[in-house]
Amino acid sequence: MMQGGGVYRAPANLARGLELSPEVHCQRLPAASCGSRDALLDALASGLAFPDHFGHNWDAAWDCMTELTWNDDKPRIILCPLVDESADSGLDNEVLPAPMAAFLEVMGDACAHWSAHERTLYVIIVHQDGRVPTWLSTIEPFPGHQVLA
């Protein structure tokens, strides 16, 4: 089993397969607009059952991410589906939206935190099969075959 974790991207069909794998604990967040800080924080809070006192800011998200619990040594995978942003959404598919940049930073830091504590956390940005926004192509594809080996 691959150790370390990290932030990756994957097509929806691979994400569906991960949800069925007995080798990992998989949680799917509600789809959220990558251009909305509030939508991303709400998806985290509801998808991971953050406590009621969650402050709905990036620092509070970091705190909650570092307080996740593990029932065993299986890697945890958090699937983060992208909302299909249409051309009229005002978002540029080539430029990483600032809220998503902050989200990715917090998630990357959380993965590093858990790796230092000998736990494996993957955060996977799920895109539609065959449709990868330009900004997302800078994130490595999920090495599923290595993780599930």
XYZ file of C-alpha atoms in Angstrom:
149
model
C 0.000 0.000 0.000
C 1.376 3.418 -0.971
C 2.095 5.735 1.998
C 2.149 9.485 2.216
C -1.056 10.622 0.564
C -1.477 13.994 -1.119
C -3.737 15.994 -3.392
C -4.493 14.506 -6.807
C -7.049 14.642 -9.595
C -9.061 11.779 -11.049
C -11.882 11.226 -13.527
C -15.320 10.376 -12.167
C -15.119 6.728 -13.298
C -11.975 6.117 -11.196
C -13.565 7.870 -8.215
C -16.576 5.558 -8.419
C -14.236 2.573 -8.312
C -12.444 3.932 -5.246
C -15.742 4.232 -3.397
C -16.272 0.492 -3.860
C -12.776 -0.557 -2.791
C -12.444 -2.370 0.538
C -8.790 -1.234 0.662
C -9.601 2.381 1.597
C -12.076 4.524 3.506
C -13.664 6.812 0.959
C -15.764 9.893 1.665
C -17.395 11.985 -1.045
C -17.983 15.671 -0.450
C -20.976 17.389 -2.034
C -20.078 19.015 -5.350
C -19.018 22.628 -4.873
C -18.085 25.502 -7.128
C -14.325 25.971 -7.172
C -14.938 29.723 -7.386
C -16.852 29.959 -4.107
C -15.084 29.965 -0.742
C -18.390 29.447 1.086
C -19.416 26.527 -1.147
C -16.060 24.780 -0.647
C -16.146 25.266 3.133
C -19.783 24.127 3.297
C -18.912 20.991 1.296
C -16.072 20.183 3.694
C -18.208 20.797 6.765
C -21.152 18.690 5.623
C -19.164 15.968 3.861
C -16.813 15.352 6.779
C -19.310 16.110 9.566
C -17.334 18.988 11.047
C -18.555 20.032 14.511
C -21.228 22.693 14.928
C -18.634 25.173 16.191
C -16.742 25.032 12.843
C -15.857 28.664 12.055
C -16.316 28.494 8.243
C -12.845 29.803 7.428
C -9.667 28.176 6.144
C -7.952 28.109 9.562
C -10.956 26.353 11.088
C -10.999 23.911 8.157
C -7.330 23.101 8.831
C -8.108 22.509 12.511
C -10.945 20.118 11.674
C -8.876 18.305 9.038
C -6.162 17.616 11.629
C -8.745 16.249 14.068
C -10.098 13.517 11.774
C -10.254 10.074 13.351
C -9.078 6.763 11.949
C -10.611 3.433 12.965
C -7.813 1.415 11.365
C -4.718 1.820 9.209
C -6.523 1.999 5.871
C -5.853 5.115 3.804
C -8.602 7.721 3.824
C -9.660 9.205 0.509
C -11.720 12.374 0.319
C -13.368 12.804 -3.072
C -14.075 16.417 -4.035
C -16.260 16.552 -7.148
C -16.054 19.682 -9.262
C -19.213 21.436 -10.317
C -19.348 21.597 -14.102
C -18.633 25.315 -14.478
C -20.298 26.556 -17.642
C -18.797 29.286 -19.778
C -21.248 31.820 -18.340
C -20.148 31.181 -14.733
C -17.530 33.905 -14.966
C -14.728 31.450 -14.180
C -11.777 31.031 -16.487
C -10.984 27.325 -17.019
C -7.333 28.238 -17.446
C -6.876 30.142 -14.178
C -7.000 28.492 -10.762
C -9.768 30.281 -8.823
C -8.497 31.839 -5.568
C -10.937 29.897 -3.335
C -9.814 26.608 -4.881
C -6.152 27.601 -4.438
C -6.811 28.114 -0.715
C -8.734 24.818 -0.538
C -5.876 22.934 -2.219
C -3.330 24.490 0.139
C -5.308 23.460 3.239
C -5.856 19.958 1.850
C -2.179 19.559 0.941
C -1.147 20.684 4.421
C -3.632 18.244 5.977
C -2.223 15.375 3.889
C 1.305 16.282 5.036
C 0.131 16.501 8.658
C -1.348 13.015 8.561
C 1.679 11.587 6.758
C 3.863 12.886 9.599
C 1.541 10.985 11.965
C 1.872 7.773 9.910
C -1.619 8.034 8.437
C -2.442 8.279 4.754
C -4.861 10.912 3.505
C -5.617 11.477 -0.157
C -7.706 14.382 -1.374
C -8.854 13.796 -4.921
C -10.377 16.493 -7.087
C -12.901 14.624 -9.229
C -13.529 15.906 -12.748
C -15.846 14.716 -15.488
C -14.427 11.893 -17.568
C -12.439 13.406 -20.423
C -12.890 17.021 -19.242
C -10.011 18.461 -17.234
C -9.964 22.242 -16.737
C -6.566 23.667 -17.678
C -5.811 24.753 -14.113
C -6.541 21.234 -12.843
C -4.088 19.650 -15.284
C -1.251 21.031 -13.122
C -2.276 18.594 -10.366
C -0.919 15.057 -10.703
C -3.334 12.267 -11.687
C -4.189 9.895 -8.846
C -1.921 6.818 -8.934
C -4.810 4.467 -8.171
C -3.058 1.290 -9.245
C -0.240 1.959 -6.728
C -2.575 2.829 -3.864
C -4.789 -0.209 -4.232
C -1.926 -2.658 -4.821
